[in-house]
Structures are given as C-alpha cells and as structure tokens.
Coordinates of C-alpha atoms in Angstrom, one line a residue:
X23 CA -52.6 98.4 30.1
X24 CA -56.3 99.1 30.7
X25 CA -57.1 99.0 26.8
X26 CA -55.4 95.6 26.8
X27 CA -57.5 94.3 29.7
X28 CA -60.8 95.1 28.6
X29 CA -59.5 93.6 25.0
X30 CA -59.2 90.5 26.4
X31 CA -62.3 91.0 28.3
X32 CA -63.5 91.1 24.6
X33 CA -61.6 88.2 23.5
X34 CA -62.7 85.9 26.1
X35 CA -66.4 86.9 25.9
X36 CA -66.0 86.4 22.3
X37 CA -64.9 82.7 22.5
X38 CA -67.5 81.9 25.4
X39 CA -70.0 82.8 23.3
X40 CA -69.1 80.7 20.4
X41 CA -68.4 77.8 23.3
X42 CA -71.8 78.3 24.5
X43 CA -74.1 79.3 21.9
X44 CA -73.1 80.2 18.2
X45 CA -71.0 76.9 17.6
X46 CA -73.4 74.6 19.1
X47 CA -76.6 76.4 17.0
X48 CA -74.5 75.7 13.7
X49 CA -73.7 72.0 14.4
X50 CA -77.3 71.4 15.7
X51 CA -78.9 73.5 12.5
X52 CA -76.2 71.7 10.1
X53 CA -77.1 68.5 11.3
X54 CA -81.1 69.0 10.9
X55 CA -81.0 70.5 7.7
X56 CA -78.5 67.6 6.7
X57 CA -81.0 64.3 7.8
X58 CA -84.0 66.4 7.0
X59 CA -82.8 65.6 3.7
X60 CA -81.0 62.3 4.0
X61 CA -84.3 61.0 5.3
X62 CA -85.6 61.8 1.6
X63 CA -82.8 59.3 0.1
X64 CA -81.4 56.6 1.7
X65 CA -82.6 54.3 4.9
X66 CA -83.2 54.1 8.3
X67 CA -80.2 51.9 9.3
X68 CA -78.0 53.2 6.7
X69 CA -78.7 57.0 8.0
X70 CA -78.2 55.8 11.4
X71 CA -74.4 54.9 10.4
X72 CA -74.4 58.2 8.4
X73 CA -75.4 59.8 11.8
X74 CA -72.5 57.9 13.7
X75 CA -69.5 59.2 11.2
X76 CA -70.9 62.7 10.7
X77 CA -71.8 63.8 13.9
X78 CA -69.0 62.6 15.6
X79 CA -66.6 63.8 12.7
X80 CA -68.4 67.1 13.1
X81 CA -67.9 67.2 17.0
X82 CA -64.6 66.5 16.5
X83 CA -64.0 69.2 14.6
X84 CA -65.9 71.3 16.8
X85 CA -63.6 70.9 19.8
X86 CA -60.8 71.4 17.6
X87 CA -61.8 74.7 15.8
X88 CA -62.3 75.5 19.5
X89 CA -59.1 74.5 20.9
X90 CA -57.5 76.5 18.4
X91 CA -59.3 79.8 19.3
X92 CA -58.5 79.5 22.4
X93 CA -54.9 80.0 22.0
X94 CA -55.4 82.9 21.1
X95 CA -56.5 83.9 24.6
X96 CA -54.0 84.6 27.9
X97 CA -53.0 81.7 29.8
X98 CA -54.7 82.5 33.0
X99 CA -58.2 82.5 30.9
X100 CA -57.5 79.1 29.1
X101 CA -59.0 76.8 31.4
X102 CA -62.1 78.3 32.1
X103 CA -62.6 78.8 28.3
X104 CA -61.6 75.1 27.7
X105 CA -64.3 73.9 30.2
X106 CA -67.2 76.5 28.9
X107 CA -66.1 74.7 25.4
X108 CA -66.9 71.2 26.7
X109 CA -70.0 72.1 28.4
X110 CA -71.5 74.4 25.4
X111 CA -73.1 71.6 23.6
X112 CA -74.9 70.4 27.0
X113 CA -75.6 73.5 27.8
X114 CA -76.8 74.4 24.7
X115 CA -79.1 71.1 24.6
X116 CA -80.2 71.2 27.7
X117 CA -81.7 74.8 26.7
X118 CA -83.1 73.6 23.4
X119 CA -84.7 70.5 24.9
X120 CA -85.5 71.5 28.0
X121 CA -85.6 75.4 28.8
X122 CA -87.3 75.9 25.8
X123 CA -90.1 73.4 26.1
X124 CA -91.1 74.7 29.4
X125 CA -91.3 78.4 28.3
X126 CA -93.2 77.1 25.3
X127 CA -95.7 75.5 27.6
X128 CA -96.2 78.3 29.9
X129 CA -96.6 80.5 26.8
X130 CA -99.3 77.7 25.3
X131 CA -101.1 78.1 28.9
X132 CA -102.6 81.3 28.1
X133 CA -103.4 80.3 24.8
X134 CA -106.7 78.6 23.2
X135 CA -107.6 74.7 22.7
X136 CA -105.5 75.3 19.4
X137 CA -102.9 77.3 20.7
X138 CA -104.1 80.2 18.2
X139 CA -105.4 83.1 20.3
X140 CA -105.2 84.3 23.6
X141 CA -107.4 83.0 26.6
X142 CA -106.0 84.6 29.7
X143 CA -106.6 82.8 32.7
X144 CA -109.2 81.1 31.4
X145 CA -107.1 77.6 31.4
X146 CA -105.9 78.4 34.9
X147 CA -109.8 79.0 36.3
X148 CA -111.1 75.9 34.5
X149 CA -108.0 74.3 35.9
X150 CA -109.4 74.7 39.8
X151 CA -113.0 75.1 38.8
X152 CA -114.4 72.1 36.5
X153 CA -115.0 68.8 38.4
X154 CA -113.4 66.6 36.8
X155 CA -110.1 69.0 37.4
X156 CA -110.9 69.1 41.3
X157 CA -111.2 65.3 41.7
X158 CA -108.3 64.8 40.2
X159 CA -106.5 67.1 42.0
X160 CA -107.5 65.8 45.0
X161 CA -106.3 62.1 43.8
X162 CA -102.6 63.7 43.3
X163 CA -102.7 64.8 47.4
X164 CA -104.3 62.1 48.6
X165 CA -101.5 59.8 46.4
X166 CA -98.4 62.6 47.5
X167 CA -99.3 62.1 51.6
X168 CA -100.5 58.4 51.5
X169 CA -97.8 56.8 49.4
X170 CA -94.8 58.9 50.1
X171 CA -96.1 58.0 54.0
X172 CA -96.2 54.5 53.7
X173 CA -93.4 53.8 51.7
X174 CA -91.1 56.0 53.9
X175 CA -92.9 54.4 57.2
X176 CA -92.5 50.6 55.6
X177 CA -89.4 51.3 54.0
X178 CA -88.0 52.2 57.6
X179 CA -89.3 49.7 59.4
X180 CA -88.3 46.8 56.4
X181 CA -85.1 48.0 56.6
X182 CA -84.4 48.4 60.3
X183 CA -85.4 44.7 60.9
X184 CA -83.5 43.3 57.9
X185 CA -80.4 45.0 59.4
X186 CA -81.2 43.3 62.9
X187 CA -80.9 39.9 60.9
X188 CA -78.2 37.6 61.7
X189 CA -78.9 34.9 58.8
X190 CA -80.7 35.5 55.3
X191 CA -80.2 39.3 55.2
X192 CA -78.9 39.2 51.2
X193 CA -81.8 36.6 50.4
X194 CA -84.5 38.9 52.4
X195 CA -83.2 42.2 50.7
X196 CA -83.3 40.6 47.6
X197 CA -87.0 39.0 47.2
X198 CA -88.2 42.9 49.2
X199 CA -86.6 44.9 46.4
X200 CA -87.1 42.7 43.2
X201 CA -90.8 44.2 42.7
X202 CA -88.1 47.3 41.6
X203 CA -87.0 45.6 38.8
X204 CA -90.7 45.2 37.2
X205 CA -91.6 48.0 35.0
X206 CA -94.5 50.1 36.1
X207 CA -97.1 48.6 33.5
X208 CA -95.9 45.0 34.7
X209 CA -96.8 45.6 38.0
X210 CA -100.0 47.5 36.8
X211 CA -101.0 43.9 35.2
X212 CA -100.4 41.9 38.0
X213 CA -102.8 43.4 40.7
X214 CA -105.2 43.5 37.2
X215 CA -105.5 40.2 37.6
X216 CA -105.7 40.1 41.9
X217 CA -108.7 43.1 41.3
X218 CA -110.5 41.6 38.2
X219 CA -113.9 41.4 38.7
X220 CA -116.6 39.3 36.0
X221 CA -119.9 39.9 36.6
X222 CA -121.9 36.5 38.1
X223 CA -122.2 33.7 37.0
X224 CA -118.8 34.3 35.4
X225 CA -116.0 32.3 37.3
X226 CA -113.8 35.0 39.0
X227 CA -110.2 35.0 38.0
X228 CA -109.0 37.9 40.4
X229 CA -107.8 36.4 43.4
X230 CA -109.2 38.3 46.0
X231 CA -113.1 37.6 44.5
X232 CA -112.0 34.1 44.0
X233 CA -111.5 33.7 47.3
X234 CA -114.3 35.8 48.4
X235 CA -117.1 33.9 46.3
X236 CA -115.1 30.8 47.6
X237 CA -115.5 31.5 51.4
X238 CA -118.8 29.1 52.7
X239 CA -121.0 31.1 55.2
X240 CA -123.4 29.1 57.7
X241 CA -122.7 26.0 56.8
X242 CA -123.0 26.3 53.3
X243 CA -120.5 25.2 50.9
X244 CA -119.5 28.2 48.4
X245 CA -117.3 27.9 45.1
X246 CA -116.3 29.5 42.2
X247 CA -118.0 27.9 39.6
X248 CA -117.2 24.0 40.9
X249 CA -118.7 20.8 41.7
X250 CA -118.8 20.4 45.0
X251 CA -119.8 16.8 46.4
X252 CA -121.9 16.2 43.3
X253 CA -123.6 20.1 43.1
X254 CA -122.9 22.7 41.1
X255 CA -122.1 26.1 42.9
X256 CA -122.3 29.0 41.2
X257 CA -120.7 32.4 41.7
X258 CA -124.1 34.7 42.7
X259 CA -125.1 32.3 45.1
X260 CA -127.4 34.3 47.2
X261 CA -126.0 32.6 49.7
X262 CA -122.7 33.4 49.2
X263 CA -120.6 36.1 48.9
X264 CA -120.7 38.5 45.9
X265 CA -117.8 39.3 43.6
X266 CA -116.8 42.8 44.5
X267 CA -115.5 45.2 41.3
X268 CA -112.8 46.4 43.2
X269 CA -111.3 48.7 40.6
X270 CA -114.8 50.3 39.5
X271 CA -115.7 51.4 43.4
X272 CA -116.0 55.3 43.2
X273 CA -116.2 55.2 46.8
X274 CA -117.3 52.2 49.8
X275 CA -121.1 52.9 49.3
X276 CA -121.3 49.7 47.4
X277 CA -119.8 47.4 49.7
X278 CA -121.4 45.1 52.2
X279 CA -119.8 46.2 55.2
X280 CA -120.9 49.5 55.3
X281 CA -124.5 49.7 53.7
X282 CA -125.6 49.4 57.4
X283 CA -123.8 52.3 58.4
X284 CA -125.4 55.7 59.9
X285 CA -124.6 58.5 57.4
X286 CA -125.6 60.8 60.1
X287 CA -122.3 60.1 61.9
X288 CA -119.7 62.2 60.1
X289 CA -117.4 59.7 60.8
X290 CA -119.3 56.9 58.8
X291 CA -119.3 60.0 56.0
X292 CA -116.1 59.5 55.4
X293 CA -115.2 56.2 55.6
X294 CA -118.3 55.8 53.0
X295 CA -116.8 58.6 51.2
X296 CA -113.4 57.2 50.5
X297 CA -112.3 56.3 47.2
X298 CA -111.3 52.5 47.1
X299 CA -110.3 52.2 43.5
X300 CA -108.0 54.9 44.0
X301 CA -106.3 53.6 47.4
X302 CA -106.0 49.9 45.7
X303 CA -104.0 52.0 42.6
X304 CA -102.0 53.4 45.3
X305 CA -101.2 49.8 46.7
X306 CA -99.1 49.2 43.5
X307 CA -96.9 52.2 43.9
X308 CA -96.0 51.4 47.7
X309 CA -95.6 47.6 46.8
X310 CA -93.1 48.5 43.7
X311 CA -91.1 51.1 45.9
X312 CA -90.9 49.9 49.7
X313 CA -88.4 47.8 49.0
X314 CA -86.3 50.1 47.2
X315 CA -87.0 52.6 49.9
X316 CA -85.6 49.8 52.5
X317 CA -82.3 48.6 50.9
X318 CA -81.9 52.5 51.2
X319 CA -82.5 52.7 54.6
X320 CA -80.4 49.5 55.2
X321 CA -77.5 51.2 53.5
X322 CA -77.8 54.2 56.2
X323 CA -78.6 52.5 59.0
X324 CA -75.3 50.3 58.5
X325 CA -73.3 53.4 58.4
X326 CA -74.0 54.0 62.0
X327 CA -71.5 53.4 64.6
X328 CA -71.7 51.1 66.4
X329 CA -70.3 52.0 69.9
X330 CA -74.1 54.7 69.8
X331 CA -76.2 51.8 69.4
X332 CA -74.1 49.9 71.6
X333 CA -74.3 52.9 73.9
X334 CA -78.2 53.2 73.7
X335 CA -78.3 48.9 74.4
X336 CA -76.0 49.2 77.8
X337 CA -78.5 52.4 79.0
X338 CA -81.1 49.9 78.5
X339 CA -82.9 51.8 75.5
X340 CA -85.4 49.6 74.1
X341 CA -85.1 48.4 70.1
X342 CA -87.9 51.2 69.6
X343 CA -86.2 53.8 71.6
X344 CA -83.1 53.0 69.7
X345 CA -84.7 52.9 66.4
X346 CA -86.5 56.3 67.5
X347 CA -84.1 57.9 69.3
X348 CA -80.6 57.0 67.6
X349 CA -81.8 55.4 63.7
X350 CA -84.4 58.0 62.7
X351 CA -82.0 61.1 64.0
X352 CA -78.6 59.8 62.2
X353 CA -80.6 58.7 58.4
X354 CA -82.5 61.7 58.6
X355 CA -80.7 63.2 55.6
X356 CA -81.3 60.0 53.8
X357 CA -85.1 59.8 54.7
X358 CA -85.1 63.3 52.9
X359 CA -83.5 62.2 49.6
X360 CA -86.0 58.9 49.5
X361 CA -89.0 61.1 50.4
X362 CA -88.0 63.8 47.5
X363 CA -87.7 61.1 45.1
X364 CA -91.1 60.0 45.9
X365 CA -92.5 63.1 45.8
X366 CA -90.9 63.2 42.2
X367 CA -91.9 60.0 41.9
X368 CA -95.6 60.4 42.7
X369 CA -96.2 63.6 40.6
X370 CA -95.1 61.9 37.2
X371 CA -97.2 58.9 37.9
X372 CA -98.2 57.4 34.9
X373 CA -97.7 54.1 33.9
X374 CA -100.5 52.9 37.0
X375 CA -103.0 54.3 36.1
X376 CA -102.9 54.1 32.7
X377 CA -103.1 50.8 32.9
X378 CA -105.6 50.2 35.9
X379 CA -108.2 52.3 35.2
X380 CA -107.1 54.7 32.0
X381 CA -108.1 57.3 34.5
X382 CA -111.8 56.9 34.3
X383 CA -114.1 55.9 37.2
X384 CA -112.7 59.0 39.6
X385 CA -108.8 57.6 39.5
X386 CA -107.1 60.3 37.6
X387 CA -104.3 62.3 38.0
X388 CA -102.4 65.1 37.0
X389 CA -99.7 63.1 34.1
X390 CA -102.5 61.0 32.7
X391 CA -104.6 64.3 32.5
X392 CA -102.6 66.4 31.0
X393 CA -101.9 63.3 28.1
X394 CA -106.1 63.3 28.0
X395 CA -106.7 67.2 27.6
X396 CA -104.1 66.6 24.5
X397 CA -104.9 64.0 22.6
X398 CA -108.2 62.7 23.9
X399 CA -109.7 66.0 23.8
X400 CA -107.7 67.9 21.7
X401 CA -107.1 70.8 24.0
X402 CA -103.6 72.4 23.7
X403 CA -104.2 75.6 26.1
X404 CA -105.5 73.2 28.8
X405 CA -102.8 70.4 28.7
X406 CA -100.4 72.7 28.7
X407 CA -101.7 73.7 31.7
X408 CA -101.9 70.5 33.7
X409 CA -98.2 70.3 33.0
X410 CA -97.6 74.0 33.9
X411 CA -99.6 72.9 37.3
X412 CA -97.3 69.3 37.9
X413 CA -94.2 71.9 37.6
X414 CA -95.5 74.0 39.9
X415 CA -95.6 70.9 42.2
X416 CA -92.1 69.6 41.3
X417 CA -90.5 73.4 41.3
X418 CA -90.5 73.6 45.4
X419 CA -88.9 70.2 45.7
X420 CA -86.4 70.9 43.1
X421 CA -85.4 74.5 44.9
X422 CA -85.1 72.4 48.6
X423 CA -82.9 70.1 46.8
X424 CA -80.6 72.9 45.1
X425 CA -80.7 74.8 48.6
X426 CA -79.8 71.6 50.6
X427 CA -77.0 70.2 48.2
X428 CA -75.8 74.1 48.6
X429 CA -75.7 74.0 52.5
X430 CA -73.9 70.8 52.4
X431 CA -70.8 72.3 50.2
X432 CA -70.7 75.0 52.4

C-alpha cells in the first residue's frame, strides 16, 4: 500500500511538471523556432493568420495530450492536476516574461556599461553619489508625498461634496473624471501650451504669460503684441510684466516676487529653493487623477448607511465632523487602494515628463532615467540599476498589498 502511494506521488509530480513546465517550454520553443523562420518566407499579415491557426491548434492539442495523461492519475488527484494544467502556460509566461527579466536585471546591476564584466557596487554607489542621480531622486519623493497627497486630499473632498449634491451629480462626476480619459502625453501637451514661454518681443501663446504680459500696471495699458487705441504694445514692455519661462525655472530665484527676499532667513531659503518646473509637472498628474480618485470616493462614501450619518446629523455633528469623524473612518480601506495605486502610479511616471521637459532642466525621475542611462548614454550596468532601484520602491507596496488582501480572506 505504501509503494503504491508514493507511486502516485510519482505520477502526479510527473504530470505537474509537464503542466507546469516541460509542455509549456516545448510549445513556446516550437513556436519560436517555427516564425523565426516563417518571418524568412511569407508576410506580416499572412504570418499573423498563420499564428492564429497554429497556435491555437497547438494549444488545443496541448490541453488534450494533457487531459489524457491525466487519466492515468487517481480520482481524488484529478482536479488539482486539471487546474495546474490550465494555469502551466500562465505560469510558465509569467516566469519567462516577467521573473526572468527581473533576475536578468538584477544580475546586469552588477555588471559594466556593456553588461560584459563585473562592477560590484559600483552602479549602486554612483546610483546615490553622482548629482544628477541625487536630484532626481529627490524629484521621485517630493512627486510620491505631494501628488499622492493632493490627489488623495482633493479626491476626498471632490467626492464628498459631489455626493452632498441633490441635482447635477452625473453631469459634475462626469466633466471631474474626463481628464482620465486623456492619455498621459495628451495632457502633457495641453499645459505645454498654458506653460509655453517665447522669449520678448515674441507674442506669448501660453496662457498664463498671455495674461501676465496682458495685465496693465499704473495706469498703463499692456498687451500682447496688439494695437491698443492706435499704439503698438509690445511684450517686453519695461513697463509691463515679463513673460515668465515657467517650465525652464530650476528653482524661484528668477522670479519677481521673490528677488527682494532675505536669503538670510532660512525660511526665504527654501521657498527660493523650490523647484517650480518640477511642481507645475506635478500639476498634470494631480489634474489627470483627482477625478478618478473622487468617483472612487463617491462610490464608498455611497455605501455608507445611512441611519450613521443620519445619527451623527440628529447629535448635531457638523458636515466636517461627519466627514471627519464618520466618512474618513468607514472608506479608509478604499483611501488605501487609491493611495497604493498612486504610489504605483507615481513611480512609473513617464509619459509627463517626457514630454514637458525630456527630463532636463532638474525635472527627472527615476522611469525616464533609467530609459536615458540606456539609450541616451548607452549604459546597461547603470539602467539596470535605476530599474532595480524603482523595484525596490514598488516591492514594499506590492508586499502590503499581498499581506492586506491575505488578512481580509482570513
């Protein structure tokens, strides 16, 4: 009786192993080698219909063959064999694509600009050493605390008082969450175009300098590039405000309002010392996901009862004790999940700057550096740290979420 058990013992961690591993490898090997070759001989769209028949046909068979073997197992193993057969390919993917990648990249880490030779920690100590490194590193906190803050904090708040609507609460959810459905780069664009700066006399097409250089001071009529009553004002107008190149301010050194400032105040320091480009990049985030975060919110807030609010009204809680007291309490699980998807959210930030500021002029972070170290500079070991360092980030947030989903099932 014991030989037979630990025979099908053998049996069943025979036909888990093709499941999970050997069956996948030959399909995914079979089917590489196979359009490697077609590639050579016929075209795009026809290999994509050749793709279609024999990969399905192939899986097909695959689950059969399968099926088949595990016949040949006892009844009371079947169904745990029949489910480790239909997630082997995934699994076996997921490994491929995504285990194997990040191993890869840790190895590369340690490795030279061309991934030839060993470097040690030599990546790792340039990583928190060299200045470019630091300030960008510093742009991915300051861009983790200010915008998962304010979108959480708006969000909230957005949502809370479309909820206290009576009228319009559709329409006003509606027009707060459509800057969701523009893509990153779109939204990049648009403030492009309310930050452009031209240098005088150049008519300013941004919006907030054509305002600026528009605004008349002392009785003196300003405009932006127009004739006004017969003369011509020009953008420069040393009696007018100057265009501001909002995008291209390191820091608030340049700007009128604070050149008067004491530097010995440490207080003055750092508002000087604040980087303006980096907070107006940071505007576009919040602006693309506060309403997201607030049709959320709405969802949870509605899913109180309402005899507690009801309750909190009768003991003659104000609407901010209620919304402190009673909202925030009850959604608090939900203001988790929205402020670990914008934690995610923050640390693969891309698209923004890319397209703002290509990460130059003190704006970069930790995606678009990692893209620079490869291709810009050619520097395997060292992109392959940045992206070691954004997992690092991301791992902690991931293992909160696996720990919390686990506390609720239990």
């Amino acid at each position: 009786m014991k030989e037979k058990t630990q025979r099908e013992k053998l049996l069943n961690f025979g036909i888990s192993s093709l499941a999970l591993g050997i069956f996948p490898l030959i399909w995914f090997l079979s089917q590489a080698l196979l359009f490697r070759e077609l590639t050579e001989l016929i075209s795009r769209n026809l290999l994509v219909v050749v793709g279609i028949i024999i990969g399905s046909t192939f899986i097909f068979l695959l689950f059969f063959g399968m099926n088949k073997i595990i016949t040949f197992a006892d009844k009371d193993s079947r169904d745990s064999l029949e489910a480790r057969m239909f997630v082997g390919p995934s699994v076996f993917m997921i490994g491929l694509f995504l285990f194997y990648p990040a191993i890869r990249t840790i190895f590369l880490s340690f490795r030279d600009r061309y991934g030839t030779s060993a470097a040690g920690f030599d990546n790792y100590l340039w990583a928190f050493s060299d200045p470019e490194m630091i300030v960008t590193i510093r742009n991915q906190i300051i861009w983790l605390v200010f915008v998962v803050t304010f979108v959480l904090l708006i969000g909230l708040v957005v949502g809370w008082l479309s909820d206290r609507l009576n009228k319009g609460e559709a329409f006003f959810k509606s027009i707060v969450f459509l800057p969701m459905a523009i893509s990153a780069v779109g939204a990049s664009a648009i403030f492009k175009f309310i930050y452009e700066y031209r240098p005088p006399p150049l008519t300013q097409i941004g919006i907030i300098n054509g305002i600026r250089v528009s605004v008349d001071r002392a009785n003196y009529v300003c405009a932006n590039n127009k004739d006004i009553d017969g003369v011509y004002r020009v953008v420069g107008d040393e009696n007018c405000l100057p265009p501001i190149g909002w995008l291209q301010q390191r820091d608030m050194s340049n700007l009128p309002f604070v050149q008067n400032l004491d530097l010995d105040n440490w207080f003055n320091n750092i508002i000087i010392n604040i980087p303006i480009n980096t907070i107006l990049l940071m505007v576009i985030m919040i602006w693309m996901f506060t309403g997201f975060a607030a049709v959320v919110f709405s969802a949870g807030i509605k899913a109180i009862p309402g005899e507690i609010m009801e309750a909190g009204q009768i003991d003659g809680a104000s609407e901010l004790k209620i919304f402190t007291s009673i909202v925030i309490p009850y959604i608090k699980s939900t203001i988790v999940v929205v402020g670990t998807y914008m934690v995610v959210t923050v640390l693969k930030a891309f698209d923004i700057i890319y397209v703002g500021t290509r990460g130059d002029l003190e704006t970069n972070l930790l995606a678009v550096k990692m893209l620079d170290e490869f291709s810009k500079y050619r520097n395997i070991g060292r992109s392959a740290t940045v992206a070691v360092l954004i997992f690092v980030c991301v791992f902690p947030i991931i293992w909160f979420t696996i720990k919390r989903e686990r506390e609720t099932v239990e």
